[in-house]
């Protein structure tokens, strides 16, 4: 990939896709190609083939997917399996048939077995049963990464897959039921401060440990991967350190300026005690994250405050 490469970011309106666009633009890549879902429905194979035949794309960043929380995943498994299989099959096959040499496919850490040793290494893939609640999504993501491997093996393409940890940052999903844990906690804490509450409800015991990476660090890791020659396969992308949910909540309270106590809702399940990716494969290429968790949370809170009215949430 060079500064003049024609780079297609699929899913550029999403959290990951928009971070990729920011990262590419700041680094001087200027042939950035995007299509909204209205302009190009990636479920439509004929349209996807025609788009690739016309655009002469050098690099695809495949960050379009049907994404959702536990509730959406467990109530719509057919949609998660079907739409993700079709989007990734259409894009990967069209990229190959139109001669695109490089592609990055975005998976998720839920592809790994539910009871994996920690931290989770790339080679734990397909060594055990998956988490039941998002099995359909995980199966589709595993098929996508295997498709990348297969095209690279059979046809010599450079189709890589990345498995990011929990992400946060601009364009996050702040929905209290279906959003990401860090984003939902920012919103709950802000609203607790506005309403003068004495305590902040936190789901579960607060003891599970999770890893969080700012989405701009994800973009920088992906661009570092594309800059490295002679690499192939699957790469975990994470922060390298985890934090207990209770400590995360305290950090968010501090950033938001909420001085009440934490109230743990033990009726909510904790989930797996720890989920941390092993990032040594990526670290060996010389990449490491640069956005400290506290700084990233402060920037995300500022982004939340800038967009709170547009999102229709309480702001004053
Ligand atoms: N966010 C995380 O914490 C996280 C963590 C690990 C991995 N990932 C992975 O990163 C990828 C992107 O996630 P995200 O958080 O950026 O999700 P997101 O914010 O929901 O963005 C997904 C994008 O895909 C687009 N899309 C979906 N179906 C489409 C279709 N049929 N045609 C065209 N576009 C379509 C959406 O378009 P609309 O805007 O029109 O709906 C949206 O812009 C996913 O594969 C996800 O698994 C995310």
GROMACS .gro file of C-alpha atoms and ligand atoms in nm:
model
  364
    1UNK     CA    1   0.000   0.000   0.000
    2UNK     CA    2   0.132   0.348  -0.084
    3UNK     CA    3  -0.006   0.702  -0.050
    4UNK     CA    4  -0.156   0.684  -0.400
    5UNK     CA    5  -0.326   0.344  -0.350
    6UNK     CA    6  -0.699   0.329  -0.421
    7UNK     CA    7  -0.836   0.224  -0.081
    8UNK     CA    8  -1.198   0.119  -0.031
    9UNK     CA    9  -1.322   0.147   0.329
   10UNK     CA   10  -1.638  -0.065   0.355
   11UNK     CA   11  -1.859   0.049   0.645
   12UNK     CA   12  -1.705   0.399   0.662
   13UNK     CA   13  -2.000   0.541   0.858
   14UNK     CA   14  -1.946   0.293   1.141
   15UNK     CA   15  -1.720   0.330   1.443
   16UNK     CA   16  -1.430   0.131   1.295
   17UNK     CA   17  -1.471   0.250   0.935
   18UNK     CA   18  -1.479   0.617   1.037
   19UNK     CA   19  -1.161   0.571   1.246
   20UNK     CA   20  -0.991   0.407   0.947
   21UNK     CA   21  -1.086   0.704   0.727
   22UNK     CA   22  -0.947   0.948   0.988
   23UNK     CA   23  -0.625   0.747   1.020
   24UNK     CA   24  -0.576   0.721   0.643
   25UNK     CA   25  -0.650   1.089   0.578
   26UNK     CA   26  -0.411   1.209   0.853
   27UNK     CA   27  -0.134   0.995   0.708
   28UNK     CA   28  -0.179   1.142   0.360
   29UNK     CA   29  -0.361   0.860   0.178
   30UNK     CA   30  -0.578   1.048  -0.067
   31UNK     CA   31  -0.755   0.795  -0.291
   32UNK     CA   32  -1.016   0.691  -0.039
   33UNK     CA   33  -1.326   0.525  -0.180
   34UNK     CA   34  -1.649   0.498   0.019
   35UNK     CA   35  -2.010   0.405  -0.047
   36UNK     CA   36  -2.297   0.436   0.198
   37UNK     CA   37  -2.537   0.143   0.233
   38UNK     CA   38  -2.790   0.343   0.024
   39UNK     CA   39  -2.534   0.376  -0.258
   40UNK     CA   40  -2.410   0.016  -0.240
   41UNK     CA   41  -2.588  -0.257  -0.045
   42UNK     CA   42  -2.315  -0.512   0.021
   43UNK     CA   43  -2.581  -0.785   0.037
   44UNK     CA   44  -2.637  -0.733  -0.338
   45UNK     CA   45  -2.377  -0.948  -0.513
   46UNK     CA   46  -2.440  -0.810  -0.861
   47UNK     CA   47  -2.396  -0.450  -0.741
   48UNK     CA   48  -2.081  -0.539  -0.545
   49UNK     CA   49  -1.925  -0.712  -0.848
   50UNK     CA   50  -2.007  -0.413  -1.071
   51UNK     CA   51  -1.861  -0.167  -0.817
   52UNK     CA   52  -1.531  -0.357  -0.793
   53UNK     CA   53  -1.509  -0.402  -1.172
   54UNK     CA   54  -1.543  -0.026  -1.212
   55UNK     CA   55  -1.328   0.111  -0.927
   56UNK     CA   56  -0.989  -0.061  -0.977
   57UNK     CA   57  -0.935  -0.095  -0.602
   58UNK     CA   58  -0.589  -0.170  -0.458
   59UNK     CA   59  -0.677  -0.223  -0.092
   60UNK     CA   60  -1.006  -0.312   0.081
   61UNK     CA   61  -1.067  -0.249   0.451
   62UNK     CA   62  -1.374  -0.461   0.520
   63UNK     CA   63  -1.531  -0.300   0.829
   64UNK     CA   64  -1.894  -0.337   0.715
   65UNK     CA   65  -2.091  -0.595   0.909
   66UNK     CA   66  -2.417  -0.654   1.089
   67UNK     CA   67  -2.313  -0.572   1.446
   68UNK     CA   68  -2.516  -0.574   1.768
   69UNK     CA   69  -2.527  -0.647   2.139
   70UNK     CA   70  -2.626  -0.962   2.326
   71UNK     CA   71  -3.000  -0.904   2.287
   72UNK     CA   72  -2.986  -0.847   1.911
   73UNK     CA   73  -2.751  -1.142   1.865
   74UNK     CA   74  -2.963  -1.385   2.063
   75UNK     CA   75  -3.295  -1.282   1.906
   76UNK     CA   76  -3.180  -1.252   1.541
   77UNK     CA   77  -2.923  -1.532   1.488
   78UNK     CA   78  -3.040  -1.593   1.129
   79UNK     CA   79  -2.987  -1.228   1.032
   80UNK     CA   80  -2.642  -1.216   1.196
   81UNK     CA   81  -2.530  -1.538   1.026
   82UNK     CA   82  -2.684  -1.470   0.684
   83UNK     CA   83  -2.596  -1.100   0.647
   84UNK     CA   84  -2.239  -1.137   0.764
   85UNK     CA   85  -2.174  -1.444   0.549
   86UNK     CA   86  -2.316  -1.267   0.244
   87UNK     CA   87  -2.138  -0.932   0.298
   88UNK     CA   88  -1.797  -1.094   0.347
   89UNK     CA   89  -1.843  -1.347   0.063
   90UNK     CA   90  -1.955  -1.076  -0.179
   91UNK     CA   91  -1.673  -0.835  -0.093
   92UNK     CA   92  -1.389  -1.088  -0.069
   93UNK     CA   93  -1.488  -1.268  -0.390
   94UNK     CA   94  -1.542  -0.944  -0.584
   95UNK     CA   95  -1.205  -0.813  -0.460
   96UNK     CA   96  -1.036  -1.129  -0.587
   97UNK     CA   97  -1.213  -1.140  -0.924
   98UNK     CA   98  -1.135  -0.773  -0.992
   99UNK     CA   99  -0.766  -0.820  -0.906
  100UNK     CA  100  -0.750  -0.638  -0.569
  101UNK     CA  101  -0.424  -0.762  -0.413
  102UNK     CA  102  -0.474  -0.654  -0.048
  103UNK     CA  103  -0.766  -0.678   0.192
  104UNK     CA  104  -0.814  -0.656   0.568
  105UNK     CA  105  -1.113  -0.836   0.718
  106UNK     CA  106  -1.240  -0.725   1.060
  107UNK     CA  107  -1.348  -1.003   1.293
  108UNK     CA  108  -1.399  -0.991   1.665
  109UNK     CA  109  -1.258  -1.158   1.976
  110UNK     CA  110  -1.584  -1.357   2.010
  111UNK     CA  111  -1.446  -1.599   1.747
  112UNK     CA  112  -1.235  -1.763   2.019
  113UNK     CA  113  -1.365  -2.047   2.237
  114UNK     CA  114  -1.563  -1.942   2.543
  115UNK     CA  115  -1.327  -2.112   2.789
  116UNK     CA  116  -0.990  -2.019   2.643
  117UNK     CA  117  -0.671  -1.984   2.844
  118UNK     CA  118  -0.586  -1.616   2.898
  119UNK     CA  119  -0.442  -1.414   2.734
  120UNK     CA  120  -0.600  -1.546   2.412
  121UNK     CA  121  -0.356  -1.637   2.137
  122UNK     CA  122  -0.446  -1.653   1.767
  123UNK     CA  123  -0.382  -2.027   1.759
  124UNK     CA  124  -0.662  -2.097   2.010
  125UNK     CA  125  -0.908  -2.052   1.720
  126UNK     CA  126  -1.133  -2.358   1.673
  127UNK     CA  127  -1.004  -2.536   1.984
  128UNK     CA  128  -1.334  -2.531   2.178
  129UNK     CA  129  -1.702  -2.439   2.191
  130UNK     CA  130  -1.807  -2.079   2.131
  131UNK     CA  131  -2.011  -1.850   2.357
  132UNK     CA  132  -2.373  -1.949   2.287
  133UNK     CA  133  -2.528  -1.601   2.281
  134UNK     CA  134  -2.331  -1.479   1.977
  135UNK     CA  135  -2.248  -1.811   1.813
  136UNK     CA  136  -2.411  -1.719   1.479
  137UNK     CA  137  -2.207  -1.398   1.454
  138UNK     CA  138  -1.886  -1.576   1.554
  139UNK     CA  139  -1.940  -1.855   1.299
  140UNK     CA  140  -1.986  -1.595   1.023
  141UNK     CA  141  -1.666  -1.417   1.133
  142UNK     CA  142  -1.473  -1.746   1.140
  143UNK     CA  143  -1.599  -1.819   0.786
  144UNK     CA  144  -1.477  -1.471   0.678
  145UNK     CA  145  -1.128  -1.519   0.813
  146UNK     CA  146  -1.110  -1.868   0.662
  147UNK     CA  147  -1.221  -1.721   0.329
  148UNK     CA  148  -0.931  -1.472   0.346
  149UNK     CA  149  -0.689  -1.755   0.431
  150UNK     CA  150  -0.824  -1.972   0.148
  151UNK     CA  151  -0.800  -1.702  -0.121
  152UNK     CA  152  -0.448  -1.615  -0.008
  153UNK     CA  153  -0.346  -1.982  -0.009
  154UNK     CA  154  -0.509  -2.070  -0.343
  155UNK     CA  155  -0.453  -1.746  -0.533
  156UNK     CA  156  -0.159  -1.570  -0.365
  157UNK     CA  157  -0.358  -1.265  -0.252
  158UNK     CA  158  -0.267  -1.079   0.068
  159UNK     CA  159  -0.596  -1.099   0.252
  160UNK     CA  160  -0.535  -1.053   0.626
  161UNK     CA  161  -0.777  -1.078   0.917
  162UNK     CA  162  -0.768  -0.877   1.237
  163UNK     CA  163  -0.945  -0.958   1.562
  164UNK     CA  164  -0.988  -0.641   1.768
  165UNK     CA  165  -1.064  -0.642   2.138
  166UNK     CA  166  -1.346  -0.423   2.283
  167UNK     CA  167  -1.321  -0.085   2.113
  168UNK     CA  168  -1.431   0.259   2.224
  169UNK     CA  169  -1.409   0.612   2.084
  170UNK     CA  170  -1.592   0.848   1.848
  171UNK     CA  171  -1.914   0.714   1.688
  172UNK     CA  172  -1.956   0.463   1.970
  173UNK     CA  173  -2.290   0.299   2.054
  174UNK     CA  174  -2.422   0.455   2.378
  175UNK     CA  175  -2.743   0.254   2.390
  176UNK     CA  176  -2.799   0.141   2.750
  177UNK     CA  177  -2.932  -0.205   2.656
  178UNK     CA  178  -2.739  -0.285   2.341
  179UNK     CA  179  -2.437  -0.052   2.346
  180UNK     CA  180  -2.076  -0.126   2.432
  181UNK     CA  181  -1.996  -0.147   2.804
  182UNK     CA  182  -1.759   0.151   2.818
  183UNK     CA  183  -1.984   0.377   2.609
  184UNK     CA  184  -2.295   0.280   2.806
  185UNK     CA  185  -2.109   0.352   3.133
  186UNK     CA  186  -2.010   0.698   3.009
  187UNK     CA  187  -2.372   0.778   2.933
  188UNK     CA  188  -2.504   0.631   3.260
  189UNK     CA  189  -2.244   0.822   3.461
  190UNK     CA  190  -2.317   1.149   3.284
  191UNK     CA  191  -2.691   1.105   3.338
  192UNK     CA  192  -2.634   1.010   3.705
  193UNK     CA  193  -2.440   1.337   3.748
  194UNK     CA  194  -2.717   1.539   3.576
  195UNK     CA  195  -2.986   1.378   3.792
  196UNK     CA  196  -2.790   1.428   4.115
  197UNK     CA  197  -2.792   1.055   4.197
  198UNK     CA  198  -2.602   0.928   4.503
  199UNK     CA  199  -2.489   0.608   4.333
  200UNK     CA  200  -2.421   0.467   3.989
  201UNK     CA  201  -2.576   0.128   3.902
  202UNK     CA  202  -2.317  -0.107   3.746
  203UNK     CA  203  -2.421  -0.440   3.593
  204UNK     CA  204  -2.278  -0.748   3.774
  205UNK     CA  205  -2.021  -0.767   4.054
  206UNK     CA  206  -1.765  -0.537   3.891
  207UNK     CA  207  -1.497  -0.805   3.918
  208UNK     CA  208  -1.479  -0.933   3.557
  209UNK     CA  209  -1.174  -0.801   3.376
  210UNK     CA  210  -1.199  -0.667   3.021
  211UNK     CA  211  -0.963  -0.505   2.773
  212UNK     CA  212  -1.040  -0.176   2.592
  213UNK     CA  213  -0.865  -0.022   2.293
  214UNK     CA  214  -0.930   0.324   2.149
  215UNK     CA  215  -1.055   0.288   1.792
  216UNK     CA  216  -0.787   0.530   1.661
  217UNK     CA  217  -0.524   0.290   1.799
  218UNK     CA  218  -0.700   0.010   1.610
  219UNK     CA  219  -0.670   0.212   1.290
  220UNK     CA  220  -0.301   0.277   1.354
  221UNK     CA  221  -0.241  -0.097   1.412
  222UNK     CA  222  -0.415  -0.190   1.086
  223UNK     CA  223  -0.211   0.064   0.890
  224UNK     CA  224   0.108  -0.067   1.055
  225UNK     CA  225   0.012  -0.420   0.944
  226UNK     CA  226  -0.044  -0.304   0.587
  227UNK     CA  227   0.296  -0.131   0.594
  228UNK     CA  228   0.475  -0.452   0.695
  229UNK     CA  229   0.580  -0.685   0.418
  230UNK     CA  230   0.571  -1.063   0.436
  231UNK     CA  231   0.292  -1.100   0.684
  232UNK     CA  232  -0.018  -1.310   0.650
  233UNK     CA  233  -0.300  -1.470   0.845
  234UNK     CA  234  -0.474  -1.359   1.160
  235UNK     CA  235  -0.372  -1.084   1.406
  236UNK     CA  236  -0.516  -0.996   1.744
  237UNK     CA  237  -0.532  -0.623   1.807
  238UNK     CA  238  -0.561  -0.519   2.170
  239UNK     CA  239  -0.439  -0.285   2.439
  240UNK     CA  240  -0.233  -0.558   2.606
  241UNK     CA  241  -0.376  -0.491   2.955
  242UNK     CA  242  -0.716  -0.548   3.109
  243UNK     CA  243  -0.906  -0.371   3.387
  244UNK     CA  244  -1.177  -0.479   3.633
  245UNK     CA  245  -1.517  -0.333   3.541
  246UNK     CA  246  -1.537  -0.172   3.888
  247UNK     CA  247  -1.207   0.011   3.827
  248UNK     CA  248  -1.324   0.113   3.480
  249UNK     CA  249  -1.643   0.255   3.633
  250UNK     CA  250  -1.436   0.451   3.893
  251UNK     CA  251  -1.215   0.591   3.618
  252UNK     CA  252  -1.520   0.702   3.418
  253UNK     CA  253  -1.676   0.863   3.730
  254UNK     CA  254  -1.353   1.054   3.780
  255UNK     CA  255  -1.341   1.175   3.417
  256UNK     CA  256  -1.711   1.267   3.409
  257UNK     CA  257  -1.697   1.432   3.754
  258UNK     CA  258  -1.952   1.209   3.930
  259UNK     CA  259  -1.871   1.170   4.299
  260UNK     CA  260  -2.138   0.916   4.404
  261UNK     CA  261  -2.068   0.554   4.492
  262UNK     CA  262  -2.093   0.243   4.272
  263UNK     CA  263  -2.393   0.014   4.322
  264UNK     CA  264  -2.334  -0.333   4.180
  265UNK     CA  265  -2.645  -0.502   4.035
  266UNK     CA  266  -2.581  -0.868   4.119
  267UNK     CA  267  -2.898  -0.975   3.933
  268UNK     CA  268  -2.707  -0.913   3.608
  269UNK     CA  269  -2.470  -1.189   3.493
  270UNK     CA  270  -2.093  -1.129   3.509
  271UNK     CA  271  -2.004  -1.331   3.201
  272UNK     CA  272  -1.658  -1.476   3.164
  273UNK     CA  273  -1.419  -1.363   3.445
  274UNK     CA  274  -1.145  -1.241   3.212
  275UNK     CA  275  -1.107  -1.163   2.842
  276UNK     CA  276  -0.768  -1.042   2.727
  277UNK     CA  277  -0.605  -1.088   2.387
  278UNK     CA  278  -0.244  -1.194   2.351
  279UNK     CA  279  -0.097  -0.924   2.128
  280UNK     CA  280   0.261  -1.051   2.106
  281UNK     CA  281   0.232  -1.130   1.732
  282UNK     CA  282   0.146  -0.766   1.660
  283UNK     CA  283   0.399  -0.632   1.914
  284UNK     CA  284   0.673  -0.828   1.733
  285UNK     CA  285   0.611  -0.600   1.433
  286UNK     CA  286   0.695  -0.300   1.653
  287UNK     CA  287   0.339  -0.169   1.705
  288UNK     CA  288   0.201  -0.069   2.044
  289UNK     CA  289  -0.101   0.142   2.146
  290UNK     CA  290  -0.045   0.510   2.224
  291UNK     CA  291  -0.377   0.619   2.378
  292UNK     CA  292  -0.385   0.562   2.755
  293UNK     CA  293  -0.724   0.448   2.883
  294UNK     CA  294  -0.790   0.762   3.089
  295UNK     CA  295  -0.701   0.993   2.797
  296UNK     CA  296  -0.914   0.787   2.558
  297UNK     CA  297  -1.211   0.800   2.797
  298UNK     CA  298  -1.173   1.179   2.835
  299UNK     CA  299  -1.170   1.221   2.454
  300UNK     CA  300  -1.471   0.988   2.417
  301UNK     CA  301  -1.663   1.180   2.685
  302UNK     CA  302  -1.589   1.504   2.497
  303UNK     CA  303  -1.719   1.339   2.176
  304UNK     CA  304  -2.029   1.219   2.365
  305UNK     CA  305  -2.096   1.574   2.489
  306UNK     CA  306  -2.059   1.713   2.136
  307UNK     CA  307  -2.312   1.464   2.001
  308UNK     CA  308  -2.548   1.413   2.293
  309UNK     CA  309  -2.825   1.632   2.151
  310UNK     CA  310  -2.805   1.475   1.805
  311UNK     CA  311  -2.838   1.131   1.969
  312UNK     CA  312  -3.142   1.248   2.163
  313UNK     CA  313  -2.999   1.180   2.512
  314UNK     CA  314  -3.022   1.398   2.822
  315UNK     CA  315  -2.763   1.676   2.804
  316UNK     CA  316  -2.826   1.939   3.066
  317LIG     N1  317  -1.687  -0.190   1.795
  317LIG     C1  318  -1.620  -0.288   1.857
  317LIG     O1  319  -1.601  -0.289   1.980
  317LIG     C2  320  -1.561  -0.398   1.774
  317LIG     C3  321  -1.478  -0.488   1.840
  317LIG     C4  322  -1.423  -0.590   1.768
  317LIG     C5  323  -1.451  -0.602   1.633
  317LIG     N2  324  -1.530  -0.514   1.569
  317LIG     C6  325  -1.559  -0.537   1.427
  317LIG     O2  326  -1.536  -0.424   1.347
  317LIG     C7  327  -1.631  -0.421   1.239
  317LIG     C8  328  -1.703  -0.286   1.238
  317LIG     O3  329  -1.765  -0.267   1.364
  317LIG     P1  330  -1.826  -0.126   1.408
  317LIG     O4  331  -1.823  -0.124   1.556
  317LIG     O5  332  -1.762  -0.017   1.331
  317LIG     O6  333  -1.978  -0.145   1.362
  317LIG     P2  334  -2.082  -0.034   1.317
  317LIG     O7  335  -2.050   0.095   1.383
  317LIG     O8  336  -2.216  -0.094   1.333
  317LIG     O9  337  -2.051  -0.018   1.160
  317LIG     C9  338  -2.082  -0.117   1.068
  317LIG    C10  339  -2.099  -0.052   0.932
  317LIG    O10  340  -2.134  -0.154   0.836
  317LIG    C11  341  -2.233  -0.100   0.750
  317LIG     N3  342  -2.316  -0.205   0.690
  317LIG    C12  343  -2.384  -0.303   0.753
  317LIG     N4  344  -2.454  -0.376   0.664
  317LIG    C13  345  -2.430  -0.321   0.541
  317LIG    C14  346  -2.475  -0.350   0.411
  317LIG     N5  347  -2.562  -0.450   0.387
  317LIG     N6  348  -2.431  -0.274   0.308
  317LIG    C15  349  -2.346  -0.170   0.332
  317LIG     N7  350  -2.300  -0.137   0.453
  317LIG    C16  351  -2.342  -0.212   0.558
  317LIG    C17  352  -2.317  -0.011   0.840
  317LIG    O11  353  -2.387   0.080   0.760
  317LIG     P3  354  -2.510   0.167   0.820
  317LIG    O12  355  -2.439   0.278   0.894
  317LIG    O13  356  -2.583   0.213   0.699
  317LIG    O14  357  -2.589   0.074   0.907
  317LIG    C18  358  -2.211   0.052   0.929
  317LIG    O15  359  -2.159   0.171   0.870
  317LIG    C19  360  -1.726  -0.539   1.261
  317LIG    O16  361  -1.688  -0.646   1.181
  317LIG    C20  362  -1.704  -0.574   1.406
  317LIG    O17  363  -1.720  -0.710   1.432
  317LIG    C21  364  -1.586  -0.410   1.637
   0.00000   0.00000   0.00000
